[in-house]
PDB file of C-alpha atoms in Angstrom:
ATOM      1  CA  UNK A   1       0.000   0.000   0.000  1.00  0.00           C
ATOM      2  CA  UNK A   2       1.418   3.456  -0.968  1.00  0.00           C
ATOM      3  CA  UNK A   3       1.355   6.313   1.676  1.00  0.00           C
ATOM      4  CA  UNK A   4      -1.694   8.659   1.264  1.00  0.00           C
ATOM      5  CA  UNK A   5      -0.384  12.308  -0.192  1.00  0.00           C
ATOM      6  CA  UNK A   6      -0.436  15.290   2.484  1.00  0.00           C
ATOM      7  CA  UNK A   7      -0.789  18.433   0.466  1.00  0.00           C
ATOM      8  CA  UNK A   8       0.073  22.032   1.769  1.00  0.00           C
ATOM      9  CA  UNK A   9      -1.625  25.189   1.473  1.00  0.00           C
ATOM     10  CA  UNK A  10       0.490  27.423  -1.329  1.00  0.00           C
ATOM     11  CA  UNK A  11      -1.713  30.189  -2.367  1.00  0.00           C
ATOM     12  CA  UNK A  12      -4.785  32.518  -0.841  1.00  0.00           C
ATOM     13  CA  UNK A  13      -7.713  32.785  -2.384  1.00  0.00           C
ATOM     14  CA  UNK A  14      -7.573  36.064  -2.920  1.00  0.00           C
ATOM     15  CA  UNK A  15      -4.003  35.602  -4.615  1.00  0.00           C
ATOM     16  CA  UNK A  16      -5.534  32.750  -7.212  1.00  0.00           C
ATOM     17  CA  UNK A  17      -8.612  35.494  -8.162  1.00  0.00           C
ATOM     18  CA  UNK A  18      -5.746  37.841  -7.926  1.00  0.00           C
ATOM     19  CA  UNK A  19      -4.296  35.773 -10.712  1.00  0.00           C
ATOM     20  CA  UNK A  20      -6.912  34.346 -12.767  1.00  0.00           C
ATOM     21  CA  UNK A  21      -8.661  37.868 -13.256  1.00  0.00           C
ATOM     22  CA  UNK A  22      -5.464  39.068 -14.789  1.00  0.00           C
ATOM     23  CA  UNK A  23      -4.894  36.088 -16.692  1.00  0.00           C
ATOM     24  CA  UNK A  24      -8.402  36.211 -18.226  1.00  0.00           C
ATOM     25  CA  UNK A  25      -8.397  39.922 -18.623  1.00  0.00           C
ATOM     26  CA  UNK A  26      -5.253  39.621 -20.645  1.00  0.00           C
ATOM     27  CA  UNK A  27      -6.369  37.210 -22.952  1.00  0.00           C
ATOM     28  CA  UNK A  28      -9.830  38.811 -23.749  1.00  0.00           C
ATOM     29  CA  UNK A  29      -7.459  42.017 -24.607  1.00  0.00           C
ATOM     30  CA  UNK A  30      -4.891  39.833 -26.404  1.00  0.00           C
ATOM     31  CA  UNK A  31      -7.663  38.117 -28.547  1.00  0.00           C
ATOM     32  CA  UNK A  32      -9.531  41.594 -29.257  1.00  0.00           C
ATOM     33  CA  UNK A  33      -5.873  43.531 -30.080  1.00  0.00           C
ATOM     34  CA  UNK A  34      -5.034  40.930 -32.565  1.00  0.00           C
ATOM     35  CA  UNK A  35      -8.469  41.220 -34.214  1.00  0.00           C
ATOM     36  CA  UNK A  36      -6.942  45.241 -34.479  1.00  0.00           C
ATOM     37  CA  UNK A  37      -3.391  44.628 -35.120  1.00  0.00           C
ATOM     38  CA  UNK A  38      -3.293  41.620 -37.669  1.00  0.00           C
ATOM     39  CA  UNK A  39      -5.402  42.573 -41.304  1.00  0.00           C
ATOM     40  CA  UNK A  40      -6.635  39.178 -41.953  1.00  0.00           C
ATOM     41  CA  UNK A  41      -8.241  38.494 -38.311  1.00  0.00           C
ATOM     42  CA  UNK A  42      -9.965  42.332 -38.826  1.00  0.00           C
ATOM     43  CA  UNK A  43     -11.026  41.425 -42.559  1.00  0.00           C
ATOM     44  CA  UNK A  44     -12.579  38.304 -40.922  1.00  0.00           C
ATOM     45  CA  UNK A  45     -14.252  39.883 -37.441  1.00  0.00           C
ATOM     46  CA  UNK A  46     -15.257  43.440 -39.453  1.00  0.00           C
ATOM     47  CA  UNK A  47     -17.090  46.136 -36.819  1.00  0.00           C
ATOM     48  CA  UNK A  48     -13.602  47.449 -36.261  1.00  0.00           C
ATOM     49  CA  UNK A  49     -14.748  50.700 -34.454  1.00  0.00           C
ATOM     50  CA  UNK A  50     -16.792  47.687 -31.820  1.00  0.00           C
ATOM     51  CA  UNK A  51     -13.826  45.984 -31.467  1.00  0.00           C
ATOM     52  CA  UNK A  52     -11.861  48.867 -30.589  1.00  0.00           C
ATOM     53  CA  UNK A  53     -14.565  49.790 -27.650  1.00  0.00           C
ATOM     54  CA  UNK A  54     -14.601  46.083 -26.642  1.00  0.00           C
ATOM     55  CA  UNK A  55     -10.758  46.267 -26.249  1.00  0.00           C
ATOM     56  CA  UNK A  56     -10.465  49.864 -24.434  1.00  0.00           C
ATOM     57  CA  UNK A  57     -13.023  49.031 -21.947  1.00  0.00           C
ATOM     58  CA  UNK A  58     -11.819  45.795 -21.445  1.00  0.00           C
ATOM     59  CA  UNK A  59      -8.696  47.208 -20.533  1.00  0.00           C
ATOM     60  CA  UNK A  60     -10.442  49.355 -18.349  1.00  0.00           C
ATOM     61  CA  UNK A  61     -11.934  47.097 -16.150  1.00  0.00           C
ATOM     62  CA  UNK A  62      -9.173  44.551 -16.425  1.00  0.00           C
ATOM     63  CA  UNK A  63      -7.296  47.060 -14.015  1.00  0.00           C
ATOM     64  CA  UNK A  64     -10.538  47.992 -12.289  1.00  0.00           C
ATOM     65  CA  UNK A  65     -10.965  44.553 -11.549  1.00  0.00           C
ATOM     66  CA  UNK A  66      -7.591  43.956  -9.774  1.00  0.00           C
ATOM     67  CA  UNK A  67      -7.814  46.893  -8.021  1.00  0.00           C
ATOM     68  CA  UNK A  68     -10.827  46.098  -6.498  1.00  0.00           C
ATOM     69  CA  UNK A  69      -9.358  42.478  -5.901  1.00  0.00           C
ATOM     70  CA  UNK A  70      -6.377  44.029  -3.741  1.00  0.00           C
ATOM     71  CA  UNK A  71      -8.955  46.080  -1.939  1.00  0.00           C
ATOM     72  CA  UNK A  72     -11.672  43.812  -0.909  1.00  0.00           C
ATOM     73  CA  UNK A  73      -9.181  40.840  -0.630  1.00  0.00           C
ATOM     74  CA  UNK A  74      -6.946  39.767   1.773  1.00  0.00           C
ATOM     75  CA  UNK A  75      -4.808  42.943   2.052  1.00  0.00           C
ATOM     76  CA  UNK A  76      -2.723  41.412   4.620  1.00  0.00           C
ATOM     77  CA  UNK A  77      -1.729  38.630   3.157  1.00  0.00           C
ATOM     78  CA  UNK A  78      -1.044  40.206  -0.892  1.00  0.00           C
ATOM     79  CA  UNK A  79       1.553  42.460   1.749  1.00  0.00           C
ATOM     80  CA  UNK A  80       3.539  39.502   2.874  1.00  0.00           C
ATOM     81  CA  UNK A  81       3.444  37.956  -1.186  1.00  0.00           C
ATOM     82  CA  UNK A  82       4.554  41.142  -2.209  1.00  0.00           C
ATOM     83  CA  UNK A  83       7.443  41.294   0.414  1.00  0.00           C
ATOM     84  CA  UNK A  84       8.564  37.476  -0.822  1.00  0.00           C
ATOM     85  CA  UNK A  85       8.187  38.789  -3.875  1.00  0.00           C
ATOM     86  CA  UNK A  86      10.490  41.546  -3.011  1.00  0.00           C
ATOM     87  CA  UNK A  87      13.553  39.527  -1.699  1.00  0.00           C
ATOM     88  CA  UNK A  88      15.778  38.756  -4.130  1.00  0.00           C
ATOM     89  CA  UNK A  89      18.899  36.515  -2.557  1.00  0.00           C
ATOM     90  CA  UNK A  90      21.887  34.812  -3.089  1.00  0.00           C
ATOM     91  CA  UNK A  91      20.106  31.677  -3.872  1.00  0.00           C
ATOM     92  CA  UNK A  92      17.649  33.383  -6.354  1.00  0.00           C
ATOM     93  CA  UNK A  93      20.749  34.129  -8.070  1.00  0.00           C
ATOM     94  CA  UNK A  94      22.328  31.129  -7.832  1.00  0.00           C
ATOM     95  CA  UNK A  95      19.036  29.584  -9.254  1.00  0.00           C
ATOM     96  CA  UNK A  96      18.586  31.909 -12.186  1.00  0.00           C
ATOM     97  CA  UNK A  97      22.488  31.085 -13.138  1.00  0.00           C
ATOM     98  CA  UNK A  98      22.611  27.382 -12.083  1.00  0.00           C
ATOM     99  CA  UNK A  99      19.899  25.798 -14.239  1.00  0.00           C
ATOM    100  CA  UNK A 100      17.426  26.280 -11.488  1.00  0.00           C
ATOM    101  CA  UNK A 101      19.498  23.989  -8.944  1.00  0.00           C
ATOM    102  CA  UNK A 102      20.005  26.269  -5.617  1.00  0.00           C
ATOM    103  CA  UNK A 103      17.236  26.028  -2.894  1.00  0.00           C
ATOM    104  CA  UNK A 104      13.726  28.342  -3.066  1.00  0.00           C
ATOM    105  CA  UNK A 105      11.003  29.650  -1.208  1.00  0.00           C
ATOM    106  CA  UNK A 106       7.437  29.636  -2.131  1.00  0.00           C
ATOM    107  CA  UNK A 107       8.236  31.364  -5.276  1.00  0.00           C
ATOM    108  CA  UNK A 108      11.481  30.416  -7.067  1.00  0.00           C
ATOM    109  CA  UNK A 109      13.455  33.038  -8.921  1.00  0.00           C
ATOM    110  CA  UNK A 110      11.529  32.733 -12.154  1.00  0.00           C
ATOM    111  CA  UNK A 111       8.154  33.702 -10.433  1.00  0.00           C
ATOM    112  CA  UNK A 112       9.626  36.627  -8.542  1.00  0.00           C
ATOM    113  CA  UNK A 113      10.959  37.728 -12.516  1.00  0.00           C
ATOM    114  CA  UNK A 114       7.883  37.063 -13.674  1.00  0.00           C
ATOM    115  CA  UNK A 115       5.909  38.444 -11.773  1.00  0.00           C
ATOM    116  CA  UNK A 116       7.909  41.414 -11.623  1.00  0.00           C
ATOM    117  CA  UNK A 117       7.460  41.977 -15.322  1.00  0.00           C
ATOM    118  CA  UNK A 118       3.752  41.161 -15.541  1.00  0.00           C
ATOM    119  CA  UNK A 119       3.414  43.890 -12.726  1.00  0.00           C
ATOM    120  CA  UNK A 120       5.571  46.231 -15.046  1.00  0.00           C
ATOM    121  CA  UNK A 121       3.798  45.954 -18.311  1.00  0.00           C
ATOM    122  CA  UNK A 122       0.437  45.791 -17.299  1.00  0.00           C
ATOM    123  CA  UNK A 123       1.185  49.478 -15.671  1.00  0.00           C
ATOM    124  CA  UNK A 124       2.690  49.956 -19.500  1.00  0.00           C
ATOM    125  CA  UNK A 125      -0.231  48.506 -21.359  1.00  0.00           C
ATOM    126  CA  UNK A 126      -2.869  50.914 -18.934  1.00  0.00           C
ATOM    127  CA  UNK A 127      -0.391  53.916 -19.815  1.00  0.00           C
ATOM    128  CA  UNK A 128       0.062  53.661 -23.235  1.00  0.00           C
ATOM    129  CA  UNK A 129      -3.385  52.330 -24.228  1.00  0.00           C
ATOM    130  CA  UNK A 130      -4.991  55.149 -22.179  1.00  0.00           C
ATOM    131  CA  UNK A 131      -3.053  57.634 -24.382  1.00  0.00           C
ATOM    132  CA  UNK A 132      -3.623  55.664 -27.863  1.00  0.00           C
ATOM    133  CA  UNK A 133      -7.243  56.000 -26.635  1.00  0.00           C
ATOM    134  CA  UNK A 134      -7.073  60.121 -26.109  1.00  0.00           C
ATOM    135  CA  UNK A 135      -4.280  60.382 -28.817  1.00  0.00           C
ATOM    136  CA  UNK A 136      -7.522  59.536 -30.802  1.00  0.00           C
ATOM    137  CA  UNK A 137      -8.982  62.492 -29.651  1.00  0.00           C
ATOM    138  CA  UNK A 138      -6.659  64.700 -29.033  1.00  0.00           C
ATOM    139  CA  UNK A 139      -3.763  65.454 -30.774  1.00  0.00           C
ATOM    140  CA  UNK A 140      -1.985  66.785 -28.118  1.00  0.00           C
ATOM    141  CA  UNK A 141      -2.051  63.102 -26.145  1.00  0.00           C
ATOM    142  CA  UNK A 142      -0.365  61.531 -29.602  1.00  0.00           C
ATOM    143  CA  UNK A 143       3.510  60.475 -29.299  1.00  0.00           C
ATOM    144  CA  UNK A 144       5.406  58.587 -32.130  1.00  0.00           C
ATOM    145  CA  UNK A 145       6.796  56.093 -29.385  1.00  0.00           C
ATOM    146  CA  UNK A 146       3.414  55.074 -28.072  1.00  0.00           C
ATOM    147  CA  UNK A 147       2.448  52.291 -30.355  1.00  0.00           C
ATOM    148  CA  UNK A 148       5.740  50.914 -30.889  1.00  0.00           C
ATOM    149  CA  UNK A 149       5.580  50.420 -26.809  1.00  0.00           C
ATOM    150  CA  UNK A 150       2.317  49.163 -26.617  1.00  0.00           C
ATOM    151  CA  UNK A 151       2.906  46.754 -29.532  1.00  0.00           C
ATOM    152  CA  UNK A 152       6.427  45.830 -28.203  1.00  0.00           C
ATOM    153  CA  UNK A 153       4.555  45.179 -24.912  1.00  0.00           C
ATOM    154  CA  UNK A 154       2.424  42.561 -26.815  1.00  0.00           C
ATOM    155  CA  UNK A 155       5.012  40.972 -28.620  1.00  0.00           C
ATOM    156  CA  UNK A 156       6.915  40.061 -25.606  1.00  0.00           C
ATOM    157  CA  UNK A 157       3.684  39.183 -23.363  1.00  0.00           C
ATOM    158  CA  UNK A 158       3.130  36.659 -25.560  1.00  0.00           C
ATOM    159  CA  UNK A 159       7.010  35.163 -25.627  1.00  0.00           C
ATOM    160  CA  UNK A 160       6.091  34.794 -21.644  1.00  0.00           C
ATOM    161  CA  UNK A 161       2.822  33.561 -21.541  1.00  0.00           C
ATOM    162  CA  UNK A 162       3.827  31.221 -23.998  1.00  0.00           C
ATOM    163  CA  UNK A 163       6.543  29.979 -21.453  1.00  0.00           C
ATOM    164  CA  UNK A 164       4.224  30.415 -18.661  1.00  0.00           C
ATOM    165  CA  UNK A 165       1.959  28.001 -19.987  1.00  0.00           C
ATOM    166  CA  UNK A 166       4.476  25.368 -21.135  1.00  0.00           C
ATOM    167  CA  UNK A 167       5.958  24.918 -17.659  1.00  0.00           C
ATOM    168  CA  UNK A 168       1.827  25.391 -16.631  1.00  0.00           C
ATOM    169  CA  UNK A 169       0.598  22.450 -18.368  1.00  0.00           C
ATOM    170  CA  UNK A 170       3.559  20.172 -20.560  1.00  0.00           C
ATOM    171  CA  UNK A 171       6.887  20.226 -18.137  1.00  0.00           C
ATOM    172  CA  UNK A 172       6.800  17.456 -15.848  1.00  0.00           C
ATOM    173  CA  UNK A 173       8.940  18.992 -12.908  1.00  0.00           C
ATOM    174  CA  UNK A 174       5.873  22.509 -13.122  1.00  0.00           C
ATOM    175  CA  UNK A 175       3.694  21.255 -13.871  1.00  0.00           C
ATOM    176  CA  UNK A 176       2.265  19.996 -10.513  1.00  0.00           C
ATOM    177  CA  UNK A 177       2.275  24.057  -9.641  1.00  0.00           C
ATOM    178  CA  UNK A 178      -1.323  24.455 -11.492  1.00  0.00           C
ATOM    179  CA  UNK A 179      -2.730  22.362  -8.702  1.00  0.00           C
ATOM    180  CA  UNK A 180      -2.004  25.410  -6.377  1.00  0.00           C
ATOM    181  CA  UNK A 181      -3.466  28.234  -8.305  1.00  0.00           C
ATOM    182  CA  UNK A 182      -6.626  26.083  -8.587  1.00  0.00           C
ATOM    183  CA  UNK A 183      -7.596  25.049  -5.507  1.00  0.00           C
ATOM    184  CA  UNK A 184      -4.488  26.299  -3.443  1.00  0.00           C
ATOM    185  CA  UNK A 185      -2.573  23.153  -2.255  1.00  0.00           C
ATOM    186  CA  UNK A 186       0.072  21.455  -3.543  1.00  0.00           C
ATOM    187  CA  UNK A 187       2.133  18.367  -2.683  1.00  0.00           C
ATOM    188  CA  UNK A 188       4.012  18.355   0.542  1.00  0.00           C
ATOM    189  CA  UNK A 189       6.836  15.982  -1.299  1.00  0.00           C
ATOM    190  CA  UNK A 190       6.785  18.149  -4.568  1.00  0.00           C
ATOM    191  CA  UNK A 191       7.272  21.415  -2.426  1.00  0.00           C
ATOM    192  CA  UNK A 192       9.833  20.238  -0.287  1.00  0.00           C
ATOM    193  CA  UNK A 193      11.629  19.289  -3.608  1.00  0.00           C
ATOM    194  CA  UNK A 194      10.883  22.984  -5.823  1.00  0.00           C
ATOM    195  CA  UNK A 195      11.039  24.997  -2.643  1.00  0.00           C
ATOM    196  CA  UNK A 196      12.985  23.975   0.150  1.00  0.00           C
ATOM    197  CA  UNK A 197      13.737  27.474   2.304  1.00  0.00           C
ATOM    198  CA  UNK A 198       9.804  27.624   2.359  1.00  0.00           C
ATOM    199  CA  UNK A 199       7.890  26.114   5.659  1.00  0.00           C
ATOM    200  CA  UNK A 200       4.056  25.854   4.979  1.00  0.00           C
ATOM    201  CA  UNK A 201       1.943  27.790   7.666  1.00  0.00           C
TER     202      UNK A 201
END
């Protein structure tokens, strides 16, 4: 007989809604920029001046949304994420250089990175869409550098979710991660093994 699997506690739930209402706002405003950006997908949708709304307003309340996430949430405990977050050590060094071999916490160096960047471009995205969106109706909002950055933003969003979701749902040694932003547990064994330096409340 095999020994029955303890699981830990890994994530909140107000750190998975955290992450699943920017994960699905970013793909309805990835699907509805591509309709905009690539001619064949806005030859096939039409109603381009609809789409446009659809994708400014999603935008809109895709940062609405968190917001109000952080705020009704639990503030207390985003706080201490955001301050593991924050710490960057020798062995999130050592695991960035090492092929991922030195000991982690609850998030390894790739997370904090991620995250990081995630944080950083959808600030970016809000910023530069929000002046595309007055550039449109003002001229004095309208800046030569605005769409390459808000395009550039998309191109490498998509490099990362692309990795994101490989290590999400194919790699075998990740994999086992998308059990805690689901229901918020993981594997005792398969924590002690990915993060060592972190000890489960």
């Amino acid at each position: 007989m095999g020994t029955e699997r303890v699981y830990v506690r890994r994530f909140s739930r107000t750190e998975r809604v955290l992450h699943w209402v920017n994960a699905a706002g970013f793909l309805v405003l990835l699907g509805s920029g591509l309709v905009l950006y690539l001619p064949s997908l806005a030859v096939l949708v039409g109603r381009r001046p609809l789409v446009k709304d659809v994708h400014f307003w999603s935008g809109i309340g895709w940062v609405t949304v968190l917001a109000l996430v952080v705020l009704l949430g639990d503030r207390r405990g985003l706080l201490r994420t955001a301050r593991e977050l924050d710490v960057f050590d020798r062995d999130d060094r050592r695991w960035l250089t090492g092929g991922g071999r030195a000991p982690q916490g609850r998030f390894n160096a790739g997370q904090k990175v991620n995250t990081a960047l995630t944080a950083a471009f959808t600030l970016l995205f809000f910023v530069s869409g929000l002046l595309l969106w007055l550039g449109e109706r003002d001229t004095r909002f309208r800046f030569a550098s605005t769409v390459v950055l808000h395009d550039g933003l998309m191109y490498v969003s998509v490099i990362l979710l692309a990795g994101h979701l490989y290590l999400a749902l194919i790699h075998p040694a990740t994999r086992h991660a998308l059990r805690g932003m689901t229901v918020g547990t993981v594997d005792e064994e398969w924590a002690h093994v990915h993060h060592r330096k972190w000890e489960p409340e």
